Coordinates of N, CA and C in Angstrom, one line a residue:
X1 N -26.0 -2.0 -34.6 CA -26.6 -1.2 -33.5 C -26.1 -0.8 -32.2
X2 N -26.3 0.4 -31.6 CA -25.8 1.0 -30.5 C -26.0 0.3 -29.6
X3 N -25.1 -0.3 -28.6 CA -25.3 -1.0 -27.4 C -24.9 -0.6 -26.3
X4 N -26.0 0.0 -24.9 CA -25.5 0.5 -23.9 C -25.5 -0.7 -22.4
X5 N -24.6 -1.0 -22.0 CA -24.6 -1.7 -20.9 C -25.0 -1.3 -19.8
X6 N -25.7 -2.1 -18.4 CA -25.9 -1.3 -17.0 C -25.1 -2.3 -16.3
X7 N -24.8 -1.6 -15.5 CA -24.0 -2.5 -13.9 C -24.7 -1.4 -12.7
X8 N -25.4 -2.3 -12.1 CA -26.0 -1.3 -11.1 C -26.1 -2.0 -9.8
X9 N -26.8 -1.4 -8.8 CA -26.8 -2.2 -7.9 C -28.7 -1.9 -7.1
X10 N -29.1 -1.9 -8.4 CA -30.3 -1.8 -8.2 C -31.6 -3.0 -8.1
X11 N -30.8 -3.9 -8.3 CA -31.4 -4.9 -7.7 C -32.8 -5.2 -8.6
X12 N -33.7 -6.1 -8.4 CA -34.6 -7.0 -9.2 C -36.0 -6.7 -8.6
X13 N -36.1 -6.1 -7.2 CA -37.2 -6.1 -6.5 C -38.0 -4.7 -7.0
X14 N -37.5 -3.8 -7.1 CA -37.9 -2.3 -7.3 C -38.3 -2.0 -8.7
X15 N -39.1 -0.4 -8.9 CA -38.8 -0.3 -9.9 C -37.7 0.7 -10.8
X16 N -36.7 0.6 -10.0 CA -35.9 1.6 -10.4 C -35.0 1.3 -11.5
X17 N -34.6 -0.2 -11.9 CA -34.4 -0.7 -13.1 C -35.1 -0.7 -14.6
X18 N -36.4 -0.6 -14.3 CA -37.2 -0.4 -14.9 C -37.2 1.0 -15.5
X19 N -37.3 2.1 -14.6 CA -37.1 3.5 -15.0 C -35.8 3.5 -15.5
X20 N -35.2 3.2 -15.1 CA -33.4 3.5 -15.7 C -33.6 3.2 -17.2
X21 N -34.4 2.1 -17.8 CA -34.1 1.2 -19.0 C -35.4 2.3 -19.5
X22 N -36.4 2.6 -18.8 CA -37.6 3.4 -19.8 C -36.9 4.8 -20.1
X23 N -36.1 5.4 -19.5 CA -35.6 6.7 -19.5 C -34.6 6.5 -20.8
X24 N -33.6 5.2 -21.1 CA -33.0 5.2 -22.3 C -33.9 5.2 -23.6
X25 N -34.7 4.4 -23.6 CA -35.3 3.8 -24.0 C -36.4 5.4 -24.7
X26 N -36.5 5.9 -24.2 CA -37.8 7.0 -24.4 C -36.3 8.0 -25.6
X27 N -35.0 7.9 -24.7 CA -33.9 9.0 -25.8 C -33.7 8.3 -27.0
X28 N -33.6 7.2 -26.9 CA -32.9 6.1 -27.7 C -33.9 4.7 -28.2
X29 N -34.8 4.6 -28.9 CA -35.8 3.8 -28.8 C -35.1 2.6 -29.4
X30 N -33.9 2.4 -30.3 CA -33.8 1.3 -31.1 C -32.5 0.9 -30.5
X31 N -32.0 1.6 -29.4 CA -30.5 1.2 -28.8 C -31.0 -0.5 -28.2
X32 N -29.6 -1.2 -28.1 CA -29.9 -2.5 -27.5 C -29.2 -2.2 -26.2
X33 N -30.3 -2.9 -24.9 CA -29.8 -2.3 -23.5 C -29.5 -4.0 -23.3
X34 N -27.8 -3.9 -22.9 CA -27.6 -5.3 -22.0 C -27.5 -5.2 -20.1
X35 N -27.8 -5.7 -19.6 CA -27.8 -6.1 -18.6 C -26.7 -7.2 -18.1
X36 N -25.4 -6.3 -17.7 CA -24.3 -7.0 -17.2 C -24.4 -7.7 -15.8
X37 N -25.2 -6.7 -14.8 CA -25.8 -7.1 -13.4 C -26.5 -6.3 -12.9
X38 N -27.6 -6.2 -12.2 CA -28.0 -5.4 -11.2 C -28.2 -5.7 -9.5
X39 N -27.4 -7.0 -9.7 CA -26.8 -7.3 -8.2 C -25.9 -7.3 -7.2
X40 N -25.5 -6.0 -7.9 CA -23.8 -5.8 -6.7 C -24.2 -5.2 -5.6
X41 N -23.7 -5.6 -4.6 CA -23.8 -5.4 -3.5 C -24.1 -3.7 -3.1
X42 N -25.2 -3.3 -2.4 CA -25.2 -1.6 -2.6 C -23.7 -1.0 -2.3
X43 N -23.7 0.0 -3.1 CA -22.5 1.1 -2.8 C -21.2 -0.2 -2.8
X44 N -21.0 -1.3 -3.4 CA -20.0 -1.9 -3.5 C -18.9 -1.8 -4.8
X45 N -18.0 -0.4 -4.9 CA -17.6 -0.1 -5.8 C -16.5 -1.6 -6.6
X46 N -16.0 -1.9 -5.5 CA -14.7 -2.8 -5.6 C -15.4 -4.2 -6.7
X47 N -16.7 -4.8 -6.2 CA -17.6 -5.8 -6.4 C -18.2 -5.3 -8.3
X48 N -18.5 -4.0 -8.1 CA -19.0 -4.0 -9.7 C -17.5 -3.5 -10.4
X49 N -16.3 -2.9 -10.1 CA -15.5 -2.8 -11.3 C -15.0 -4.1 -11.4
X50 N -14.6 -5.6 -10.5 CA -14.5 -6.9 -11.0 C -15.3 -7.4 -11.8
X51 N -16.6 -6.7 -11.8 CA -17.7 -7.9 -12.8 C -17.5 -7.3 -14.1
X52 N -17.8 -6.0 -14.0 CA -17.5 -5.0 -15.4 C -16.2 -5.4 -16.1
X53 N -14.7 -5.3 -15.1 CA -13.9 -5.5 -15.6 C -13.7 -7.0 -16.7
X54 N -14.3 -7.7 -16.4 CA -14.5 -9.1 -16.4 C -15.3 -9.0 -17.6
X55 N -16.0 -8.0 -17.8 CA -17.2 -8.3 -18.6 C -17.2 -7.3 -20.1
X56 N -16.7 -6.3 -20.0 CA -17.0 -5.4 -21.1 C -15.9 -6.0 -22.4
X57 N -14.6 -6.7 -21.9 CA -13.6 -7.4 -22.9 C -14.7 -7.9 -24.2
X58 N -15.6 -8.4 -24.0 CA -16.2 -9.0 -24.7 C -17.5 -8.6 -25.5
X59 N -17.5 -7.2 -25.3 CA -18.4 -6.3 -26.1 C -17.6 -5.6 -27.3
X60 N -18.7 -5.4 -28.3 CA -17.6 -4.8 -29.4 C -17.4 -3.8 -28.9
X61 N -16.2 -3.2 -29.7 CA -15.5 -1.5 -29.4 C -16.6 -0.8 -30.0
X62 N -16.4 0.5 -28.9 CA -17.7 1.2 -29.3 C -18.7 1.5 -28.1
X63 N -19.0 0.3 -27.5 CA -20.2 -0.3 -26.4 C -19.8 1.0 -25.1
X64 N -21.3 1.5 -24.9 CA -21.1 2.2 -23.6 C -21.8 1.3 -22.4
X65 N -21.0 1.7 -21.2 CA -21.2 0.9 -20.5 C -21.6 2.0 -19.3
X66 N -22.7 1.9 -18.8 CA -23.7 3.2 -17.7 C -23.1 2.0 -16.6
X67 N -23.0 2.6 -15.5 CA -22.3 2.3 -14.1 C -23.1 3.1 -12.9
X68 N -23.9 2.1 -12.8 CA -25.0 3.0 -11.6 C -24.5 2.1 -9.8
X69 N -23.5 2.7 -9.3 CA -22.9 2.2 -8.4 C -22.7 3.6 -7.7
X70 N -22.8 3.8 -6.2 CA -23.1 5.0 -5.6 C -23.3 6.4 -6.5
X71 N -24.2 6.6 -7.2 CA -24.5 7.5 -7.9 C -25.3 8.8 -7.5
X72 N -26.0 8.9 -6.3 CA -26.4 10.0 -5.4 C -26.0 11.1 -5.5
X73 N -26.2 12.1 -5.9 CA -25.5 13.8 -5.9 C -24.7 13.6 -4.6
X74 N -23.6 14.0 -4.8 CA -22.7 14.4 -3.8 C -21.7 15.4 -4.1
X75 N -22.2 16.6 -3.7 CA -21.3 17.6 -3.8 C -19.2 17.8 -4.4
X76 N -19.1 16.8 -4.0 CA -17.7 16.5 -3.5 C -17.5 15.0 -5.0
X77 N -18.2 14.8 -5.5 CA -18.4 13.8 -6.6 C -18.6 14.0 -7.8
X78 N -17.7 13.7 -9.0 CA -17.7 14.2 -10.2 C -18.4 13.0 -10.7
X79 N -19.1 13.3 -11.9 CA -19.9 12.4 -12.7 C -18.7 12.6 -14.2
X80 N -18.4 11.0 -14.6 CA -17.7 11.5 -15.7 C -18.1 10.1 -16.9
X81 N -17.6 10.8 -18.2 CA -17.6 9.9 -19.4 C -16.3 9.7 -19.6
X82 N -15.9 8.3 -20.0 CA -14.6 8.0 -20.0 C -14.1 7.1 -21.0
X83 N -13.4 7.3 -22.1 CA -13.1 6.4 -23.0 C -12.0 5.6 -22.9
X84 N -11.7 4.1 -22.9 CA -10.7 3.1 -22.5 C -10.8 1.9 -23.4
X85 N -10.0 2.1 -24.0 CA -9.8 0.5 -24.7 C -10.7 0.9 -25.9
X86 N -11.2 1.9 -26.7 CA -12.1 1.7 -27.8 C -13.7 1.6 -26.7
X87 N -14.0 1.6 -25.3 CA -15.0 1.3 -24.8 C -15.8 2.9 -24.3
X88 N -16.5 2.9 -23.9 CA -16.8 4.1 -23.1 C -17.9 3.8 -21.8
X89 N -17.4 4.5 -20.7 CA -17.5 4.5 -19.6 C -18.4 5.6 -18.7
X90 N -19.8 5.5 -18.4 CA -20.5 6.8 -17.7 C -20.8 6.3 -16.0
X91 N -20.2 6.8 -15.4 CA -20.3 6.8 -14.2 C -20.1 8.0 -12.7
X92 N -19.9 7.7 -11.6 CA -19.2 8.8 -10.8 C -18.0 8.2 -10.5
X93 N -17.1 9.2 -10.2 CA -15.8 9.4 -10.2 C -15.4 8.9 -8.8
X94 N -15.9 7.8 -8.5 CA -15.9 7.3 -6.9 C -14.9 6.6 -6.2
X95 N -13.9 5.7 -7.2 CA -13.1 4.9 -7.6 C -13.3 3.9 -8.6
X96 N -14.3 3.5 -8.8 CA -15.0 2.5 -9.7 C -14.0 2.4 -11.0
X97 N -13.4 3.7 -11.3 CA -12.8 3.8 -13.1 C -11.1 3.2 -12.7
X98 N -10.5 3.4 -11.4 CA -9.7 3.3 -11.4 C -9.4 2.0 -10.8
X99 N -10.1 1.3 -10.0 CA -10.1 -0.1 -10.1 C -10.1 -1.1 -11.4
X100 N -10.7 -0.6 -12.1 CA -11.4 -1.2 -13.2 C -9.8 -1.4 -14.2
X101 N -9.4 -0.2 -14.3 CA -8.0 0.0 -15.3 C -7.1 -0.3 -14.9
X102 N -7.3 -0.5 -13.4 CA -5.8 -0.9 -12.6 C -4.5 -0.5 -13.1
X103 N -4.6 1.0 -12.6 CA -3.6 2.1 -12.9 C -3.4 2.4 -14.6
X104 N -4.1 1.7 -15.2 CA -4.0 2.2 -17.3 C -4.4 3.4 -17.3
X105 N -4.0 4.3 -18.0 CA -4.8 5.4 -18.2 C -5.3 5.4 -19.4
X106 N -7.1 6.1 -19.3 CA -8.1 6.0 -20.4 C -7.1 6.7 -21.4
X107 N -8.1 6.7 -22.8 CA -7.7 7.3 -23.6 C -8.1 9.1 -23.7
X108 N -9.6 9.3 -22.8 CA -10.3 10.4 -22.7 C -10.8 10.6 -21.3
X109 N -11.0 11.5 -21.1 CA -12.0 11.7 -19.7 C -12.5 13.2 -19.8
X110 N -14.1 13.2 -19.5 CA -14.6 14.4 -19.8 C -15.5 14.5 -18.4
X111 N -15.6 15.6 -17.4 CA -16.6 15.8 -15.9 C -17.7 15.9 -16.8
X112 N -19.0 15.1 -16.8 CA -20.0 15.8 -17.6 C -20.9 17.2 -16.8
X113 N -21.0 17.9 -18.3 CA -21.6 19.1 -17.4 C -23.1 19.2 -18.4
X114 N -24.1 18.4 -18.0 CA -25.0 17.9 -18.4 C -26.2 18.6 -17.0
X115 N -26.7 19.4 -17.9 CA -27.8 20.2 -16.5 C -28.9 19.1 -15.5
X116 N -28.4 19.5 -14.6 CA -29.4 18.1 -13.7 C -30.6 18.7 -13.5
X117 N -31.8 17.9 -13.7 CA -33.1 18.0 -13.7 C -33.5 17.6 -12.3
X118 N -33.8 18.7 -11.8 CA -34.4 18.8 -10.2 C -34.7 17.5 -9.9
X119 N -36.2 17.2 -10.8 CA -37.3 16.5 -10.3 C -36.5 14.8 -10.4
X120 N -35.1 14.9 -10.9 CA -34.1 13.5 -10.9 C -32.9 13.8 -10.1
X121 N -33.1 14.4 -9.1 CA -31.5 14.8 -8.3 C -31.5 13.8 -7.5
X122 N -32.6 12.7 -7.2 CA -32.1 11.3 -5.9 C -31.7 10.3 -6.7
X123 N -32.1 10.7 -8.2 CA -31.6 9.3 -9.2 C -31.4 9.9 -10.4
X124 N -30.0 10.2 -10.3 CA -29.2 11.0 -11.9 C -28.6 9.3 -12.9
X125 N -29.1 8.4 -12.5 CA -29.2 7.4 -13.2 C -30.2 7.5 -14.5
X126 N -31.2 8.2 -14.2 CA -32.1 7.9 -15.3 C -32.1 9.4 -16.0
X127 N -31.3 10.3 -15.7 CA -31.2 11.6 -16.1 C -29.9 11.9 -16.6
X128 N -29.0 12.3 -16.0 CA -27.7 12.7 -16.2 C -27.0 11.5 -16.9
X129 N -27.1 10.4 -16.7 CA -26.2 9.0 -16.6 C -26.9 8.6 -18.2
X130 N -28.1 8.7 -18.4 CA -28.8 8.5 -19.6 C -28.4 9.3 -20.7
X131 N -28.6 10.6 -20.4 CA -28.5 11.6 -21.2 C -26.8 11.2 -21.8
X132 N -26.2 11.3 -21.0 CA -24.6 10.9 -21.6 C -23.9 9.7 -22.1
X133 N -25.0 8.6 -21.8 CA -25.0 7.1 -22.8 C -25.3 7.2 -23.9
X134 N -26.6 7.9 -24.1 CA -27.5 7.8 -25.3 C -26.7 9.0 -26.0
X135 N -25.8 9.6 -25.8 CA -25.4 10.9 -26.8 C -24.3 10.0 -27.2
X136 N -23.4 9.2 -26.4 CA -21.7 8.5 -26.9 C -22.7 7.7 -27.7
X137 N -23.6 6.8 -27.2 CA -24.0 5.5 -28.2 C -24.6 6.1 -29.4
X138 N -24.9 7.3 -29.7 CA -25.4 7.9 -30.8 C -24.6 8.4 -31.8
X139 N -23.1 8.1 -31.4 CA -22.0 8.7 -32.0 C -21.3 10.0 -31.9
X140 N -22.1 10.6 -30.8 CA -21.4 12.0 -30.2 C -19.9 12.0 -29.6
X141 N -19.8 13.2 -29.4 CA -18.5 13.1 -28.9 C -18.3 13.6 -27.6
X142 N -17.3 13.4 -26.7 CA -17.5 13.2 -25.2 C -17.2 14.7 -24.9
X143 N -16.5 15.6 -25.9 CA -16.1 16.7 -25.4 C -17.7 17.7 -25.5
X144 N -18.6 17.2 -26.2 CA -20.3 18.1 -26.5 C -20.9 18.2 -25.0
X145 N -20.2 16.8 -24.1 CA -21.2 16.5 -23.2 C -20.5 16.7 -21.8
X146 N -19.1 17.5 -22.0 CA -18.1 17.5 -20.7 C -17.3 18.4 -21.0
X147 N -16.2 18.6 -19.7 CA -14.8 19.2 -20.0 C -14.0 18.5 -19.5
X148 N -13.0 18.3 -20.6 CA -11.9 17.4 -20.0 C -11.2 17.9 -19.3
X149 N -11.0 16.6 -18.2 CA -9.7 16.7 -17.1 C -9.1 15.2 -17.4
X150 N -8.3 15.7 -16.6 CA -7.0 14.4 -16.2 C -7.3 14.0 -14.8
X151 N -6.8 12.4 -14.7 CA -6.8 11.6 -13.2 C -8.2 11.3 -13.0
X152 N -8.5 10.2 -11.9 CA -9.4 9.7 -11.7 C -9.5 9.4 -10.2
X153 N -10.6 9.1 -9.2 CA -10.3 9.3 -7.9 C -9.6 7.8 -8.1
X154 N -8.6 8.0 -6.9 CA -7.7 6.8 -6.7 C -8.3 5.7 -5.3
X155 N -8.6 4.0 -5.9 CA -9.0 3.5 -4.9 C -7.9 2.2 -5.1
X156 N -7.8 2.1 -3.7 CA -6.8 0.4 -3.8 C -7.3 -0.8 -3.2
X157 N -6.8 -1.7 -3.6 CA -7.0 -2.5 -3.0 C -6.0 -3.5 -2.7
X158 N -6.2 -4.7 -1.9 CA -5.5 -5.4 -1.1 C -4.7 -5.7 -2.7
X159 N -3.3 -6.2 -2.2 CA -2.9 -6.8 -3.3 C -2.0 -7.9 -2.5
X160 N -1.8 -9.0 -3.5 CA -1.0 -10.3 -2.9 C 0.3 -9.8 -1.9
X161 N 0.9 -10.5 -1.1 CA 2.1 -10.1 -0.5 C 2.8 -11.4 -0.9
X162 N 4.0 -11.0 -1.5 CA 4.5 -12.2 -1.7 C 6.1 -12.1 -1.4
X163 N 6.5 -13.4 -1.0 CA 7.6 -13.8 -0.3 C 8.2 -14.8 -1.1
X164 N 9.3 -15.2 -1.2 CA 10.3 -16.1 -1.8 C 9.5 -17.4 -2.4
X165 N 9.1 -18.2 -1.3 CA 8.2 -19.0 -1.8 C 7.2 -19.1 -1.3
X166 N 6.5 -17.8 -1.3 CA 5.1 -17.7 -0.5 C 3.8 -16.5 -1.4
X167 N 2.9 -16.8 -1.5 CA 2.1 -16.0 -2.1 C 0.7 -15.8 -0.8
X168 N 0.8 -14.7 -0.5 CA -0.3 -14.2 0.8 C -1.3 -13.4 0.1
X169 N -2.6 -14.1 -0.2 CA -3.7 -13.3 -1.3 C -4.9 -13.3 -0.4
X170 N -5.8 -13.1 -0.9 CA -7.1 -12.9 -0.2 C -8.3 -13.2 -1.0
X171 N -9.6 -13.2 -0.4 CA -10.5 -13.5 -1.7 C -11.3 -11.8 -1.5
X172 N -11.6 -12.0 -2.6 CA -12.1 -10.5 -3.7 C -13.5 -10.5 -4.4
X173 N -13.9 -12.0 -4.0 CA -15.6 -12.6 -4.9 C -15.8 -13.5 -5.0
X174 N -17.2 -13.7 -4.6 CA -17.9 -14.9 -4.6 C -19.1 -14.9 -5.7
X175 N -18.6 -15.5 -7.0 CA -19.6 -15.9 -7.6 C -21.3 -16.1 -7.7
X176 N -22.0 -16.7 -8.3 CA -23.4 -17.0 -7.9 C -23.2 -18.2 -7.8
X177 N -22.2 -19.0 -8.2 CA -22.0 -20.6 -8.2 C -21.4 -21.0 -6.7
X178 N -21.1 -20.2 -5.9 CA -20.2 -19.7 -4.7 C -19.1 -20.3 -5.1
X179 N -18.2 -20.5 -5.9 CA -16.9 -20.5 -6.2 C -16.5 -18.9 -5.9
X180 N -15.1 -19.0 -4.9 CA -14.5 -18.5 -4.5 C -13.5 -17.8 -5.2
X181 N -13.3 -16.5 -5.7 CA -12.2 -16.0 -6.7 C -11.2 -15.0 -5.8
X182 N -10.0 -15.6 -5.6 CA -8.9 -14.3 -4.9 C -8.5 -13.6 -5.8
X183 N -7.0 -12.7 -5.4 CA -6.8 -11.5 -5.9 C -5.4 -12.0 -6.5
X184 N -5.2 -13.7 -6.3 CA -4.1 -14.3 -7.2 C -4.1 -13.9 -8.6
X185 N -3.4 -13.4 -9.2 CA -3.7 -13.6 -10.8 C -2.6 -14.7 -11.3
X186 N -3.2 -15.1 -12.4 CA -2.3 -16.3 -13.2 C -1.2 -15.9 -13.4
X187 N -1.1 -14.6 -13.9 CA 0.5 -14.3 -14.5 C 1.4 -14.5 -13.0
X188 N 0.7 -13.6 -11.8 CA 1.8 -13.5 -10.6 C 1.9 -15.0 -10.5
X189 N 1.1 -15.9 -10.1 CA 1.2 -17.4 -9.9 C 2.1 -18.0 -10.5
X190 N 2.1 -17.6 -11.9 CA 2.6 -18.4 -12.4 C 4.2 -17.6 -12.1
X191 N 4.6 -16.6 -12.2 CA 6.0 -16.0 -12.3 C 6.9 -16.4 -10.5
X192 N 5.8 -16.8 -9.8 CA 6.7 -16.9 -8.6 C 6.9 -18.2 -8.6
X193 N 5.8 -18.9 -9.0 CA 5.6 -20.3 -9.0 C 7.2 -21.3 -9.6
X194 N 7.2 -21.0 -10.9 CA 8.4 -21.3 -11.5 C 8.9 -22.8 -11.8
X195 N 7.3 -23.4 -12.1 CA 7.4 -24.8 -12.3 C 7.5 -25.5 -11.4
X196 N 7.3 -25.3 -9.7 CA 7.4 -25.6 -8.8 C 6.3 -26.4 -8.2
X197 N 6.1 -27.1 -7.7 CA 4.8 -28.0 -6.7 C 4.6 -26.8 -5.8
X198 N 2.9 -27.0 -5.5 CA 2.9 -26.1 -4.5 C 1.5 -26.5 -3.6
X199 N 1.3 -26.2 -2.8 CA 0.2 -26.1 -2.1 C -0.8 -24.9 -1.5
X200 N -2.1 -24.9 -1.7 CA -3.1 -23.6 -1.5 C -3.5 -23.8 0.0
X201 N -3.4 -23.0 1.1 CA -4.0 -23.3 2.3 C -5.0 -22.1 2.5
X202 N -6.0 -22.7 3.5 CA -7.0 -21.7 3.2 C -8.0 -22.0 4.6
X203 N -9.4 -21.7 5.1 CA -9.8 -22.1 6.4 C -10.1 -23.4 6.4
X204 N -9.9 -23.8 7.8 CA -10.5 -25.2 8.1 C -9.1 -25.9 7.8
X205 N -8.1 -25.4 7.6 CA -6.5 -26.2 7.6 C -7.0 -27.0 6.2
X206 N -7.8 -26.5 5.4 CA -7.9 -27.6 3.9 C -7.0 -26.9 3.2
X207 N -6.3 -27.7 2.3 CA -5.6 -27.4 1.4 C -5.9 -28.3 -0.2
X208 N -5.4 -28.0 -1.3 CA -5.0 -28.4 -2.5 C -3.6 -28.0 -3.3
X209 N -3.1 -28.9 -3.4 CA -2.0 -29.3 -4.3 C -2.3 -29.5 -5.7
X210 N -3.2 -29.5 -6.6 CA -3.3 -29.3 -7.7 C -4.1 -28.7 -8.6
X211 N -3.3 -28.3 -10.1 CA -4.3 -26.6 -10.3 C -5.3 -27.7 -11.7
X212 N -6.3 -27.3 -11.8 CA -7.3 -28.2 -12.4 C -7.9 -27.3 -13.8
X213 N -7.9 -27.8 -14.7 CA -8.5 -26.7 -16.1 C -9.9 -26.6 -16.1
X214 N -10.4 -27.7 -15.5 CA -12.2 -27.5 -15.7 C -12.5 -27.9 -14.1
X215 N -13.9 -27.4 -14.0 CA -14.1 -27.5 -12.7 C -14.6 -29.2 -12.5
X216 N -14.9 -30.0 -13.5 CA -15.5 -31.6 -13.9 C -14.3 -32.0 -13.6
X217 N -12.8 -32.0 -13.6 CA -11.8 -32.6 -13.2 C -11.7 -33.1 -12.0
X218 N -12.6 -33.3 -10.9 CA -12.5 -33.9 -9.8 C -14.4 -34.6 -9.7
X219 N -14.1 -35.3 -8.6 CA -15.6 -36.6 -8.5 C -16.5 -35.0 -7.9
X220 N -17.7 -35.0 -8.2 CA -18.4 -34.2 -7.5 C -18.4 -34.0 -5.8
X221 N -18.6 -33.0 -5.3 CA -18.9 -32.9 -3.7 C -17.0 -32.7 -3.6
X222 N -15.9 -32.7 -4.6 CA -14.9 -32.6 -4.5 C -14.4 -31.0 -4.7
X223 N -13.2 -30.6 -3.6 CA -12.9 -29.2 -4.0 C -11.6 -29.4 -4.9
X224 N -11.4 -28.2 -5.7 CA -10.6 -28.0 -6.8 C -9.9 -26.5 -6.8
X225 N -9.0 -26.0 -7.5 CA -8.9 -24.7 -7.4 C -8.0 -24.8 -9.0
X226 N -8.8 -23.7 -9.6 CA -8.2 -23.4 -10.9 C -8.1 -22.2 -11.3
X227 N -7.5 -21.5 -12.5 CA -7.6 -20.1 -13.2 C -8.9 -20.1 -13.9
X228 N -10.1 -19.2 -13.4 CA -11.5 -19.2 -14.4 C -11.2 -18.4 -15.5
X229 N -12.2 -18.2 -15.7 CA -12.5 -16.8 -16.8 C -11.9 -14.9 -16.4
X230 N -11.8 -15.3 -15.2 CA -11.0 -14.0 -14.6 C -9.6 -13.9 -14.7
X231 N -9.3 -15.1 -14.9 CA -7.6 -15.4 -14.9 C -7.2 -14.9 -13.4
X232 N -7.8 -15.3 -12.3 CA -7.6 -15.3 -11.2 C -7.7 -16.5 -10.3
X233 N -7.1 -17.0 -9.5 CA -7.1 -18.1 -8.9 C -8.4 -18.4 -8.0
X234 N -9.1 -19.5 -8.5 CA -10.5 -19.8 -7.8 C -10.6 -21.3 -7.0
X235 N -10.9 -21.2 -6.1 CA -11.1 -22.3 -5.0 C -12.9 -22.6 -5.5
X236 N -13.2 -23.8 -5.6 CA -14.3 -24.2 -5.9 C -14.6 -25.4 -5.2
X237 N -15.9 -26.2 -5.6 CA -16.1 -27.8 -5.2 C -16.8 -28.0 -6.8
X238 N -16.7 -29.5 -7.2 CA -17.6 -29.4 -8.3 C -19.0 -29.6 -7.9
X239 N -19.6 -29.0 -8.5 CA -21.2 -29.0 -8.3 C -21.7 -28.6 -6.6
X240 N -20.9 -27.7 -6.2 CA -21.0 -27.7 -4.6 C -21.0 -26.3 -4.4
X241 N -21.0 -25.9 -3.3 CA -20.7 -24.2 -2.4 C -20.1 -24.4 -2.0
X242 N -18.7 -23.7 -2.5 CA -17.6 -24.0 -1.9 C -17.5 -22.6 -0.9
X243 N -18.2 -21.5 -1.3 CA -17.5 -20.4 0.1 C -18.8 -21.1 1.4
X244 N -19.9 -21.5 1.0 CA -20.5 -22.1 2.3 C -19.9 -23.2 2.7
X245 N -19.6 -24.3 2.2 CA -19.2 -25.4 2.6 C -17.6 -25.6 3.3
X246 N -17.0 -24.7 2.6 CA -15.0 -24.5 3.3 C -15.2 -22.9 4.3
X247 N -16.6 -22.2 4.5 CA -16.4 -21.6 5.1 C -15.7 -20.0 4.8
X248 N -15.5 -20.1 4.0 CA -14.7 -18.9 2.8 C -15.6 -17.7 2.5
X249 N -15.0 -16.5 2.9 CA -15.6 -15.4 2.8 C -14.9 -14.0 2.2
X250 N -16.0 -13.2 1.9 CA -15.1 -12.0 1.2 C -14.0 -11.4 2.5
X251 N -12.5 -11.4 1.6 CA -11.6 -10.8 2.9 C -10.8 -12.1 3.2
X252 N -11.0 -13.1 3.4 CA -10.4 -14.3 3.8 C -9.1 -14.3 3.5
X253 N -8.5 -14.9 4.0 CA -6.5 -15.0 3.9 C -6.6 -16.4 2.7
X254 N -5.8 -16.3 1.8 CA -5.3 -18.0 1.5 C -4.0 -17.6 1.0
X255 N -3.1 -18.9 1.0 CA -1.6 -19.1 1.0 C -1.3 -20.1 0.0
X256 N 0.0 -19.5 -0.6 CA 0.2 -20.8 -1.9 C 1.7 -20.7 -1.3
X257 N 2.3 -21.5 -1.0 CA 3.6 -22.2 -0.8 C 4.0 -23.1 -1.7
X258 N 5.3 -22.9 -2.5 CA 5.8 -23.7 -3.4 C 7.0 -24.2 -2.9
X259 N 7.2 -25.5 -3.4 CA 8.3 -26.2 -3.2 C 9.1 -26.6 -4.1

């Protein structure tokens, strides 16, 4: 069965999400629609890229991923369909693709040339994006719905600063459990650590000096750090609210010192 996933900032309060799903089902009644999330902060392409980057590898190859972030018509923004690692992505060329793919080149990119229905001018998700996603999910070629192009709108993220014995990173995501996820990857941490002891420093003069494998390796209410499913360094509290209790927010600086 064909699969279309949805990653949007539409939320759960209004009718927009239902309208999007209804539009897809009207064109393709048998498709399997999967919500990745509709809770992305409004227009936050960095958050959307992080969530979908970590979610899409778990889906079967050939899955179509519709990205509904900052998609309202803009004469300077292209609508794209992209093939990457045998998955398909439909969305605005607003930087979300470059953030997701992290410098890796897709196998195919087309700029969608599907005619916009004027009654959906302010809601292209239910028109252009829906038509493109259903076409691809049905096995159609990208070149049937778009013109091949090269290059994506580039958006840069803050990268960790590496010194001889220190990594300075920042908070890039806070999940529903209030776990705090940084931009320090496991690969980078291991490369700089070289089997040395470390201390992680963050707000309120808090420190952690041991990596955990699981959230419950420390007593309830105690803080810990670990590499979660995203393979990024996380700060958490066992069955607690790390972001709120530790005062950590998006963009806050963290520091790892090795010795």
